PDB file of C-alpha atoms in Angstrom:
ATOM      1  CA  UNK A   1     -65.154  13.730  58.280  1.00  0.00           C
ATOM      2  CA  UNK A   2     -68.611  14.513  57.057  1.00  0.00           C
ATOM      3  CA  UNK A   3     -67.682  15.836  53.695  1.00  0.00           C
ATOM      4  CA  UNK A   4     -65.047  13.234  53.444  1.00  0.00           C
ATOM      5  CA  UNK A   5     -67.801  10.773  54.213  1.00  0.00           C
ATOM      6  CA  UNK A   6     -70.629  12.601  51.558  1.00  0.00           C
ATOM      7  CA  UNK A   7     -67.541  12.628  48.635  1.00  0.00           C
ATOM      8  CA  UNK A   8     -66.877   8.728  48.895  1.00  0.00           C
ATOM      9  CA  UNK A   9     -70.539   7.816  49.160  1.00  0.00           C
ATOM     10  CA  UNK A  10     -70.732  10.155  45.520  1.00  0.00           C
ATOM     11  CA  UNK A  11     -68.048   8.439  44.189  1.00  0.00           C
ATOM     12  CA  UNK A  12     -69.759   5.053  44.643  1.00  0.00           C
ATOM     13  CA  UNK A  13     -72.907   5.828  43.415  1.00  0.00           C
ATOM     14  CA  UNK A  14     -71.253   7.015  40.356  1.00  0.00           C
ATOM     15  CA  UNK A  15     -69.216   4.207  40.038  1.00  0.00           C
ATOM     16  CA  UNK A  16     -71.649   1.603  40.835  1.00  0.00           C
ATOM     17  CA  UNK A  17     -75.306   3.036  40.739  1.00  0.00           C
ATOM     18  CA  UNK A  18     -76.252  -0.531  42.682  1.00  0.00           C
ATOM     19  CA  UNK A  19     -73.802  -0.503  45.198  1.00  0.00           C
ATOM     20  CA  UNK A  20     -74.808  -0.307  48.934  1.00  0.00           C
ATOM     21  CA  UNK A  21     -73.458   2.903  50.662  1.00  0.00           C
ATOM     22  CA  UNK A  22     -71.603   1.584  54.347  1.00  0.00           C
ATOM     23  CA  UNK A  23     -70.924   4.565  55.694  1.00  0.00           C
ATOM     24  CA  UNK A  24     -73.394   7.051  57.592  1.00  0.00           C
ATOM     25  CA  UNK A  25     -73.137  10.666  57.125  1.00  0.00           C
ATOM     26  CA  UNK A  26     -74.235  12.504  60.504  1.00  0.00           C
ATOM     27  CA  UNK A  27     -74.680  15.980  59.928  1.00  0.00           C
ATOM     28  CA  UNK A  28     -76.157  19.231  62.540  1.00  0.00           C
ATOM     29  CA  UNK A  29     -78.858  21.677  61.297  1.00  0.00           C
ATOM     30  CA  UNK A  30     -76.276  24.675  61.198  1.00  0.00           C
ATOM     31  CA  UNK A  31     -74.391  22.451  58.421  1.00  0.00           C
ATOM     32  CA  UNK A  32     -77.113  21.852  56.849  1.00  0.00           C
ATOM     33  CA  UNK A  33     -78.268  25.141  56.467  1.00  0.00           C
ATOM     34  CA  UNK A  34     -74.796  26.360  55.853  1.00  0.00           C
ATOM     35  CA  UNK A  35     -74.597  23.724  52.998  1.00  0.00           C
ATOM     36  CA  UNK A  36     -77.619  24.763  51.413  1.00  0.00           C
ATOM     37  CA  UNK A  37     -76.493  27.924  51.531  1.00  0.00           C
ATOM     38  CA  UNK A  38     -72.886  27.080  49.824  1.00  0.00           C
ATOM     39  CA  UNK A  39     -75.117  24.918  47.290  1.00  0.00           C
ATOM     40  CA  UNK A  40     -77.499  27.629  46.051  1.00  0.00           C
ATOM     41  CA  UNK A  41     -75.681  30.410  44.639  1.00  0.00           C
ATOM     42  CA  UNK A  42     -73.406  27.757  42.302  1.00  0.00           C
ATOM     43  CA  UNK A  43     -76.591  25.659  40.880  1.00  0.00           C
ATOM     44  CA  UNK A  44     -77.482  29.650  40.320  1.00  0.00           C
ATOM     45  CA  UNK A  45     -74.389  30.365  38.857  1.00  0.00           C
ATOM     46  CA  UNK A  46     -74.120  27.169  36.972  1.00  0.00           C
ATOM     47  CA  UNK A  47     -76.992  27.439  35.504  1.00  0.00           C
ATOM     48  CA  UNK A  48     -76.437  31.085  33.960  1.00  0.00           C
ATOM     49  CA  UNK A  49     -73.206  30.490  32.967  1.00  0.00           C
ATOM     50  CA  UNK A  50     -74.702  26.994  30.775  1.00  0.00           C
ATOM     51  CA  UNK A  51     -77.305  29.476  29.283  1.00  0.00           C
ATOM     52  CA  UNK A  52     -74.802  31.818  28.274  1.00  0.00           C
ATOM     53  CA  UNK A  53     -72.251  29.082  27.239  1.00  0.00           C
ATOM     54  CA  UNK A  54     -74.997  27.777  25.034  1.00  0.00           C
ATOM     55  CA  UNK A  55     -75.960  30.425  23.044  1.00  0.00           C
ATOM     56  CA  UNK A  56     -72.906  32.316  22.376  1.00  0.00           C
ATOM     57  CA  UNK A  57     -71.804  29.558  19.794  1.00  0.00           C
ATOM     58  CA  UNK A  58     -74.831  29.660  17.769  1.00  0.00           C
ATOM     59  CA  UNK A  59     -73.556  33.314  15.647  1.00  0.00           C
ATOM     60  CA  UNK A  60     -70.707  30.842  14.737  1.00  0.00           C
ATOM     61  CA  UNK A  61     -71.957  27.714  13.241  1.00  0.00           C
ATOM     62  CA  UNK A  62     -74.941  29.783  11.298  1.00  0.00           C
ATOM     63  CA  UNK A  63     -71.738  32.313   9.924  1.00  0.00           C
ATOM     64  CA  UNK A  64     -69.722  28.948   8.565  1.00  0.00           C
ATOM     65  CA  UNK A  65     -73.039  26.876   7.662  1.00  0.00           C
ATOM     66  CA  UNK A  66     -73.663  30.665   5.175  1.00  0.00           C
ATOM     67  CA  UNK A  67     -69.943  30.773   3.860  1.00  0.00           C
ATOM     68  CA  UNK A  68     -70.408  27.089   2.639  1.00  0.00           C
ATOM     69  CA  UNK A  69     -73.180  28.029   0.953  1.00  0.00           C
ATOM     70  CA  UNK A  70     -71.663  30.814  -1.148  1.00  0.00           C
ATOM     71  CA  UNK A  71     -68.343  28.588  -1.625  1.00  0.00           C
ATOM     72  CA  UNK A  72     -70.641  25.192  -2.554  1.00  0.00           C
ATOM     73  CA  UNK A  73     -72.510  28.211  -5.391  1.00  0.00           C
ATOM     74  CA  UNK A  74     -69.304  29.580  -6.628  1.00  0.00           C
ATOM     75  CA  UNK A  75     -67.984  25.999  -7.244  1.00  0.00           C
ATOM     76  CA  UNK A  76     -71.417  25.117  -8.766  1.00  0.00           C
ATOM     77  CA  UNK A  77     -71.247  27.773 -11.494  1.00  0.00           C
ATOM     78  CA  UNK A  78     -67.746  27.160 -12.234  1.00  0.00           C
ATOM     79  CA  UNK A  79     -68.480  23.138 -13.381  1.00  0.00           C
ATOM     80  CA  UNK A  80     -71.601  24.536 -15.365  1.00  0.00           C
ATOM     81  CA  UNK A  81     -69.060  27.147 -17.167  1.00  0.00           C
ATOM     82  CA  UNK A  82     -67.042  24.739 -17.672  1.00  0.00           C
ATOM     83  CA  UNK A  83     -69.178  22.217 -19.158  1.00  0.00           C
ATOM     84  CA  UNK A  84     -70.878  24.387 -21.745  1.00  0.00           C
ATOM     85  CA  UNK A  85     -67.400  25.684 -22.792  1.00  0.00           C
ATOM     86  CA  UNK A  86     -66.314  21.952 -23.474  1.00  0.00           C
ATOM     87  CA  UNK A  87     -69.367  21.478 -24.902  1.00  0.00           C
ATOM     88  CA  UNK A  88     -69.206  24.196 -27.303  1.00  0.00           C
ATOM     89  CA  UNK A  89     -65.517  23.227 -28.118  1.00  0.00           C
ATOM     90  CA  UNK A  90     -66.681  19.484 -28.853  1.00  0.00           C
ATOM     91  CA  UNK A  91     -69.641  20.946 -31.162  1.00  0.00           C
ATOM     92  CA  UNK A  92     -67.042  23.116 -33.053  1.00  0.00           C
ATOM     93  CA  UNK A  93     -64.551  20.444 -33.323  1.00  0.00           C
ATOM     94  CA  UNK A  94     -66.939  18.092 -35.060  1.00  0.00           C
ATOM     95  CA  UNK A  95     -69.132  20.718 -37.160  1.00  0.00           C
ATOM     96  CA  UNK A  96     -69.727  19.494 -40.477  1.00  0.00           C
ATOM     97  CA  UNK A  97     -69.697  21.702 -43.211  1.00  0.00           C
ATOM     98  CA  UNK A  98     -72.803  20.278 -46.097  1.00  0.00           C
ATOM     99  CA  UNK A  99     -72.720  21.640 -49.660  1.00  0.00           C
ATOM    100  CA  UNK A 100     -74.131  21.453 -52.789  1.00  0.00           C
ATOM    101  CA  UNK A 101     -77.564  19.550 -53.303  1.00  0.00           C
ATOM    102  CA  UNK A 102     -79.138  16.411 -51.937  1.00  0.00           C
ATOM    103  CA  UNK A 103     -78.993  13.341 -54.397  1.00  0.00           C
ATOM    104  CA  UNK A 104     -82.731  13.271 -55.374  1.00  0.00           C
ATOM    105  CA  UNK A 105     -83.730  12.431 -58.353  1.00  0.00           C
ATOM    106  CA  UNK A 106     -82.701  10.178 -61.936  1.00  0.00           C
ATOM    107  CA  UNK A 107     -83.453   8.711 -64.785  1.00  0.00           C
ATOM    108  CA  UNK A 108     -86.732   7.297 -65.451  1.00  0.00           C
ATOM    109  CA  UNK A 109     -88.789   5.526 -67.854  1.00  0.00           C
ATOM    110  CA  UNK A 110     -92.854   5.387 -67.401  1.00  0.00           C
ATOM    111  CA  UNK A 111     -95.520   5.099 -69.104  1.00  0.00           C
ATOM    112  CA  UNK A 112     -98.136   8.612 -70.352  1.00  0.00           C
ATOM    113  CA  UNK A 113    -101.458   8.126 -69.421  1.00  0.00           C
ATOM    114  CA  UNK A 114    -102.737  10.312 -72.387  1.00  0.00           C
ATOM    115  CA  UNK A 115    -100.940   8.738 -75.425  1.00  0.00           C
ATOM    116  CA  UNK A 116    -100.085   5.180 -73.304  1.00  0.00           C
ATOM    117  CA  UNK A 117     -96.249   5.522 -75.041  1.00  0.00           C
ATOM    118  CA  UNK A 118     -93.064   5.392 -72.956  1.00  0.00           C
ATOM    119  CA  UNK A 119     -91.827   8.586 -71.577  1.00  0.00           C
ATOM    120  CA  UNK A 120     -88.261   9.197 -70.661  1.00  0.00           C
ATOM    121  CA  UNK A 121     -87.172  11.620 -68.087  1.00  0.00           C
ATOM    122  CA  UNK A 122     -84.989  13.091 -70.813  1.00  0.00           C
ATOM    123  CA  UNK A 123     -87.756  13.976 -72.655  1.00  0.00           C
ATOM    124  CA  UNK A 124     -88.538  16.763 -70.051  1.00  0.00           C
ATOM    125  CA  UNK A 125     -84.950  18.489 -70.092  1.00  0.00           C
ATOM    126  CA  UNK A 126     -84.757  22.486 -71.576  1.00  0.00           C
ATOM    127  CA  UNK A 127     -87.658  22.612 -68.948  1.00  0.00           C
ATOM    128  CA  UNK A 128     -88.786  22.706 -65.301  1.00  0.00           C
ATOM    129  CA  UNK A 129     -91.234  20.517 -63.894  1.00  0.00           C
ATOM    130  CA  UNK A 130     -93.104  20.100 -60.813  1.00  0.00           C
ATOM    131  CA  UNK A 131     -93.200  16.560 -59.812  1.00  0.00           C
ATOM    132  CA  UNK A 132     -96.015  14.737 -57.127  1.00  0.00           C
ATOM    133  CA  UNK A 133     -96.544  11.520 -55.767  1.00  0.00           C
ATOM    134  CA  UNK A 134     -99.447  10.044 -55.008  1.00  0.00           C
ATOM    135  CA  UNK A 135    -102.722   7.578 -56.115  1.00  0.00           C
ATOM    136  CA  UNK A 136    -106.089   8.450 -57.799  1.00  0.00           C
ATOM    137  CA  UNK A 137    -108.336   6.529 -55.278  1.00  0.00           C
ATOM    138  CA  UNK A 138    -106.252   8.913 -52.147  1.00  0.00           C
ATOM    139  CA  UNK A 139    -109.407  10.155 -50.393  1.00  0.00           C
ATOM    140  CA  UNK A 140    -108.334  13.826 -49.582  1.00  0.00           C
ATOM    141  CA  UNK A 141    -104.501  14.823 -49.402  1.00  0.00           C
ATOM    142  CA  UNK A 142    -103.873  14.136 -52.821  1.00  0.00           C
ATOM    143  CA  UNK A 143    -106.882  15.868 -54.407  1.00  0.00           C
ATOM    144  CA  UNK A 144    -105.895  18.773 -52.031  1.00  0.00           C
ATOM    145  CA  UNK A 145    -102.036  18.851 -52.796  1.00  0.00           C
ATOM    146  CA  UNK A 146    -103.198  18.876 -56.667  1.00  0.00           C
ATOM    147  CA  UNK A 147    -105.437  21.447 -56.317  1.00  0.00           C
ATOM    148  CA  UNK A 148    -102.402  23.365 -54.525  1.00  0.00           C
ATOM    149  CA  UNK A 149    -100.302  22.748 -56.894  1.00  0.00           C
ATOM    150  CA  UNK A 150    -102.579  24.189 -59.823  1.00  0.00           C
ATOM    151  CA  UNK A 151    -102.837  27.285 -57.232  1.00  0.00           C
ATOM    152  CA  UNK A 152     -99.354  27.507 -57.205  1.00  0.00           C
ATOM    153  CA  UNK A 153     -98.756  27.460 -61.064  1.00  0.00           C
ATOM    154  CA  UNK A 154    -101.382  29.736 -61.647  1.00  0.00           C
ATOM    155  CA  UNK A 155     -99.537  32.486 -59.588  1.00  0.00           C
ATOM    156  CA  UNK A 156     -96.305  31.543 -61.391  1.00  0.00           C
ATOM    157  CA  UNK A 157     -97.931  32.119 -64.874  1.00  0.00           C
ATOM    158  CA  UNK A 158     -99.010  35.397 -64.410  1.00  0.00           C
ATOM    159  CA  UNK A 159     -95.290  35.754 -64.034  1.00  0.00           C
ATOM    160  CA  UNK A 160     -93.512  37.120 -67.636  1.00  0.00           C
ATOM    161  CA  UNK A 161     -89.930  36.369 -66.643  1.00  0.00           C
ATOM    162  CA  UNK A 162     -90.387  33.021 -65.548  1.00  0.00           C
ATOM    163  CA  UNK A 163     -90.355  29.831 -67.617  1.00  0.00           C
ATOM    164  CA  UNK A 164     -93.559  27.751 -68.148  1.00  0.00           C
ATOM    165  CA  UNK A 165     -93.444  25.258 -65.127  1.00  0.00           C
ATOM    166  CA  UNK A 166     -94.691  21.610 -66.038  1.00  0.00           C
ATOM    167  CA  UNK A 167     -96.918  19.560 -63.158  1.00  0.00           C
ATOM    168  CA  UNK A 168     -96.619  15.662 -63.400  1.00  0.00           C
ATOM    169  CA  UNK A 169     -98.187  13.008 -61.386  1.00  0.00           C
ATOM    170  CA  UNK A 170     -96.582   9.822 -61.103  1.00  0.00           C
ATOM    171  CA  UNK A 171     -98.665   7.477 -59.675  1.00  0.00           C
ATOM    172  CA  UNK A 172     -97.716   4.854 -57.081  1.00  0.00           C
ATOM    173  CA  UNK A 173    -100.402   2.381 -57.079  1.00  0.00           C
ATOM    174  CA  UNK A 174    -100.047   1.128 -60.723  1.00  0.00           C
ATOM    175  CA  UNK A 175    -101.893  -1.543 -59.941  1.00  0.00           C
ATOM    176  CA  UNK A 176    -105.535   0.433 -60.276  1.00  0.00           C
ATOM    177  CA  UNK A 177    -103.988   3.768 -61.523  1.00  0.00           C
ATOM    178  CA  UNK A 178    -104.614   2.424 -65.055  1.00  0.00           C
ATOM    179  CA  UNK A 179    -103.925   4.726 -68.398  1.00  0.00           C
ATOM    180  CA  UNK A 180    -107.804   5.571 -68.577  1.00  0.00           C
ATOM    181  CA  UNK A 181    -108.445   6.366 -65.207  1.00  0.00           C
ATOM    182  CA  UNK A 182    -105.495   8.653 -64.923  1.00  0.00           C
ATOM    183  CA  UNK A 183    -106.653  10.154 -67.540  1.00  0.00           C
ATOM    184  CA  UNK A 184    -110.278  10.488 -66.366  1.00  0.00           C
ATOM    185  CA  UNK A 185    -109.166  11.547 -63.015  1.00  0.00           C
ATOM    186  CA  UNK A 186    -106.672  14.502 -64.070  1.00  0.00           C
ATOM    187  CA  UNK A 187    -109.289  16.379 -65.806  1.00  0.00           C
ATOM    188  CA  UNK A 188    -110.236  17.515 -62.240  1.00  0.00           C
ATOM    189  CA  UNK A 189    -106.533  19.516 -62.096  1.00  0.00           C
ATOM    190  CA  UNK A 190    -104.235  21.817 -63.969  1.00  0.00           C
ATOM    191  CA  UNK A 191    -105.037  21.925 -67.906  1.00  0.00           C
ATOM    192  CA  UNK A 192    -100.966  20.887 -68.065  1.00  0.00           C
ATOM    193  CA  UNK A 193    -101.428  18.087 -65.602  1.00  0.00           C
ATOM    194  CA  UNK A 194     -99.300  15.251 -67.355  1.00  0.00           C
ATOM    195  CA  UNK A 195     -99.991  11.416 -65.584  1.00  0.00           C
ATOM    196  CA  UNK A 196     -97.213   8.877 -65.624  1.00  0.00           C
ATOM    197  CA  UNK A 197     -97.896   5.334 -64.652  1.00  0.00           C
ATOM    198  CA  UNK A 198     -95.583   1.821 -64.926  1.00  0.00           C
ATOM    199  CA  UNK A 199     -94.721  -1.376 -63.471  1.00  0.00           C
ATOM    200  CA  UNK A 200     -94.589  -1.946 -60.006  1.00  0.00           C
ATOM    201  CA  UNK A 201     -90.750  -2.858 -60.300  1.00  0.00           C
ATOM    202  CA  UNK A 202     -90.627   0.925 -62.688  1.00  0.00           C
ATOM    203  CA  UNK A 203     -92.730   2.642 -60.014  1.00  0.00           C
ATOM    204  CA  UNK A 204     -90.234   1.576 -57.345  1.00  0.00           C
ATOM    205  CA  UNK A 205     -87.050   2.427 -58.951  1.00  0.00           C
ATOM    206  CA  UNK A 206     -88.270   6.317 -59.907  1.00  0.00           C
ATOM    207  CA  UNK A 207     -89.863   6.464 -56.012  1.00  0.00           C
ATOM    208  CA  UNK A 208     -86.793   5.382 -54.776  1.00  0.00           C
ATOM    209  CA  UNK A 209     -84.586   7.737 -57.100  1.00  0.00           C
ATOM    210  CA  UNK A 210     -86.703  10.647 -55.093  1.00  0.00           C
ATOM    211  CA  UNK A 211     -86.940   8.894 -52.168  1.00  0.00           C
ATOM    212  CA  UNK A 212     -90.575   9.257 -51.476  1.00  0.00           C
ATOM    213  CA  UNK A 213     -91.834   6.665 -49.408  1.00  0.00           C
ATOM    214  CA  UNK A 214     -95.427   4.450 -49.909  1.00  0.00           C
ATOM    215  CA  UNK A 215     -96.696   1.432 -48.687  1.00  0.00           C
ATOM    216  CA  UNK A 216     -99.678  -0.425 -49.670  1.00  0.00           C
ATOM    217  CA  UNK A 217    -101.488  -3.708 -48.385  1.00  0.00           C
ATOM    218  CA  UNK A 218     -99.813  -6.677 -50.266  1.00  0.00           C
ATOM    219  CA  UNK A 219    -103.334  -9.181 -51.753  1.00  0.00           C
ATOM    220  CA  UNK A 220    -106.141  -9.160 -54.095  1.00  0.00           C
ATOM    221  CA  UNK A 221    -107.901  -6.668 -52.075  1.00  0.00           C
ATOM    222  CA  UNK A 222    -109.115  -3.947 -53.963  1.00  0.00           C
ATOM    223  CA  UNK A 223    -110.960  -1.252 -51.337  1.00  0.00           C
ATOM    224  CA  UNK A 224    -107.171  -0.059 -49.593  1.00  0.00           C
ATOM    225  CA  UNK A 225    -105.146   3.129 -49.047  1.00  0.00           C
ATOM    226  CA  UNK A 226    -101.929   3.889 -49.768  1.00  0.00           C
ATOM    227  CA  UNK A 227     -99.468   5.544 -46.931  1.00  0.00           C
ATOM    228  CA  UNK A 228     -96.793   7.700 -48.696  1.00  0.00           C
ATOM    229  CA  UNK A 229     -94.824  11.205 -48.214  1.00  0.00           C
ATOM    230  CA  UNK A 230     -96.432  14.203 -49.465  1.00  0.00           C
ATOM    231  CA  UNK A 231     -93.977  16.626 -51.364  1.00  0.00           C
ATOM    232  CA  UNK A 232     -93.596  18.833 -54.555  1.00  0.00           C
ATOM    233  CA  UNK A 233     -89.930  18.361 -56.383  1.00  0.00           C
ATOM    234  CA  UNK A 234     -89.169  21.648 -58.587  1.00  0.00           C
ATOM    235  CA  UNK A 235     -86.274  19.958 -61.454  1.00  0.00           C
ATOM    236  CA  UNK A 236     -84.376  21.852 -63.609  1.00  0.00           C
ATOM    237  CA  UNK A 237     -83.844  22.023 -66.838  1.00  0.00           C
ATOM    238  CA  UNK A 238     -81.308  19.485 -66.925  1.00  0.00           C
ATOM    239  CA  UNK A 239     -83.497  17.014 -64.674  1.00  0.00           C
ATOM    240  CA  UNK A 240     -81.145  18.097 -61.531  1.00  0.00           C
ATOM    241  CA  UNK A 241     -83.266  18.658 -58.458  1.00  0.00           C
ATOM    242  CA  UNK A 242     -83.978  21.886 -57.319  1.00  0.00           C
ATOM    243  CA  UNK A 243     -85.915  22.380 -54.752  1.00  0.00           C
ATOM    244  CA  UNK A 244     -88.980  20.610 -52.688  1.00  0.00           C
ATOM    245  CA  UNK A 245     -92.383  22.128 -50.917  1.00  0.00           C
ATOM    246  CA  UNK A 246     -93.899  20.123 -48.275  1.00  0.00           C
ATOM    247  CA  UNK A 247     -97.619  19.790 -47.190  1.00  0.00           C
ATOM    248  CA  UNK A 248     -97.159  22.796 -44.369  1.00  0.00           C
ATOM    249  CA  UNK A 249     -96.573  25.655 -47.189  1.00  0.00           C
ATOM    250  CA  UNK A 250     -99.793  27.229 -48.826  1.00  0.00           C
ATOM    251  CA  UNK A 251    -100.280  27.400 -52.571  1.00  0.00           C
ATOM    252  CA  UNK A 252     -98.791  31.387 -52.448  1.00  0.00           C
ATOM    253  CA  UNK A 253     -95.918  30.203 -50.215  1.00  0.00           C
ATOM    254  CA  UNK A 254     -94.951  27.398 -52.937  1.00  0.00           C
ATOM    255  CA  UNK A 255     -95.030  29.804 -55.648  1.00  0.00           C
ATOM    256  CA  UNK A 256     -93.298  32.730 -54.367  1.00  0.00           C
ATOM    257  CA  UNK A 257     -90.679  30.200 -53.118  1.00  0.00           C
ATOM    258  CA  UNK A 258     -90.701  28.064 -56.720  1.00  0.00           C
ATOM    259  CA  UNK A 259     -90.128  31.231 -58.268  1.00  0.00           C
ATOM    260  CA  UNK A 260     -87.171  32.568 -55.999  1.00  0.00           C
ATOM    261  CA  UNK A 261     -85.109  29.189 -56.981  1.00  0.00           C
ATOM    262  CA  UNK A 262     -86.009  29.439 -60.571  1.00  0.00           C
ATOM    263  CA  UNK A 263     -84.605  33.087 -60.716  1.00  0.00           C
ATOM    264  CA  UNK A 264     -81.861  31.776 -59.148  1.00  0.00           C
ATOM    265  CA  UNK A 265     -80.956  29.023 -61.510  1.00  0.00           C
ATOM    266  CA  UNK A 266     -81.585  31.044 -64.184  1.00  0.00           C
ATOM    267  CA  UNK A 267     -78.805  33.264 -63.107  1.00  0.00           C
ATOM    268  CA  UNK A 268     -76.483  30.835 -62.165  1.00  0.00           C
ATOM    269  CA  UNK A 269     -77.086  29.045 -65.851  1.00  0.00           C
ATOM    270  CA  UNK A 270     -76.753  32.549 -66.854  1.00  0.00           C
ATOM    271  CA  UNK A 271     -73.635  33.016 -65.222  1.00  0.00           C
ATOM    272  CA  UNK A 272     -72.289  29.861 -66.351  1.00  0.00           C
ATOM    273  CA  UNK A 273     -72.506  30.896 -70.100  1.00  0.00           C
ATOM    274  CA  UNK A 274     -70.490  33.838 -69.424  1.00  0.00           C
TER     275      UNK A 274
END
């Protein structure tokens, strides 16, 4: 009856933590002992068996969490494979395949500071020239890219197989790069130095035909500078466009690289003939 008693006053307590227990549990000192007794080796027992319940699993879940790893870094390298081969295959698929020369270069009619009489560009064909842009009143890069460019055709002269190169400066502020101070201001260059100057709407149409790029401050203002591209165009004998040197290349670079394309049209000319 006692236990019987003890397992329904449990079961309430469980069932119903506020419910009032109505029956009384009467128990002797021998069962008391003998329950303690009964009580003490399962809490014991218990409580080593939840210790060693609880860390048996853990080798298991550590094991899967490191195979999910590898499989989550095999799966990973596969897409990246994968997406620089389709990448590659896209790039090839669409590869464009440029030949021939850029369209630089045309006709033009301007003006010689020297002898102030129309020039055509015809009138340079049977030889190469070395063409600049740039304005008289340019503070620094154009009196240094003139000076390199005199370097340059100094170092091509002392060459005896290769044709007489001739520098012109086109200006592209013909609205104070008069005849006469052209002419005053190339006597600071190359003894060849030839100045060309126009109209605005002549000096447009020739910048545009090399595509060289300037702006300057519209007004009467006088005191202004001029923002424009900085390149050398090597043209051929036949006024085709041959090759161009930017601002980066030293005067010895220039040269060694004007004369490898003039060698080079020479043979192909050559070659042509035959």
């Amino acid at each position: 009856m006692g236990a019987e008693a003890l397992f329904c006053t449990e079961k309430n307590l469980k069932e119903n933590p506020t419910a009032e227990t109505s029956t009384k549990v009467e128990t002797t000192p021998k069962e008391t002992q003998e329950a303690k007794q009964n009580t003490t080796p399962e809490t014991d027992s218990g409580t080593k068996d939840k210790s060693k319940a609880g860390s048996a699993p853990d080798s298991g879940p550590r094991w899967a969490n490191w195979k999910s790893v590898a499989a989550m870094g095999v799966v990973g390298t596969g897409v990246v494979l994968y997406y620089n081969y389709e990448k590659e295959r896209v790039l090839s698929d669409t590869k464009i395949t440029v030949t021939g020369k850029p369209a630089i270069g045309g006709p033009y009619s301007l003006v010689d500071s020297e002898t102030g009489k129309k020039v055509e560009s015809s009138d340079f064909h049977g030889q190469y020239t070395l063409l600049y842009f740039g304005f008289s009143k340019c503070p620094d890069i154009c009196p240094t890219e003139l000076k390199k460019m005199g370097r340059s055709l100094d170092i091509v002269d002392a060459q005896a197989n290769i044709p007489t190169v001739k520098p012109i400066f086109i200006t592209i502020d013909p609205k104070r790069d008069t005849p006469d101070r052209l002419n005053a201001y190339k006597k600071d260059y190359h003894p060849r130095l030839m100045c060309l100057t126009g109209s605005d709407e002549e000096i447009g149409k020739v910048s545009k035909a090399f595509r060289v790029y300037f702006s300057a401050p519209e007004g009467d203002e006088e005191d202004y500078l001029v923002d424009h591209s900085i390149f050398f165009y090597l043209m051929g004998v036949n006024g085709e466009f041959l090759e161009y040197f930017g601002k980066n290349l030293s005067a010895e670079e220039v040269a060694h690289k004007m004369m490898r394309t003039i060698r080079a049209d020479m043979a192909e000319r050559s070659m042509m003939k035959n």
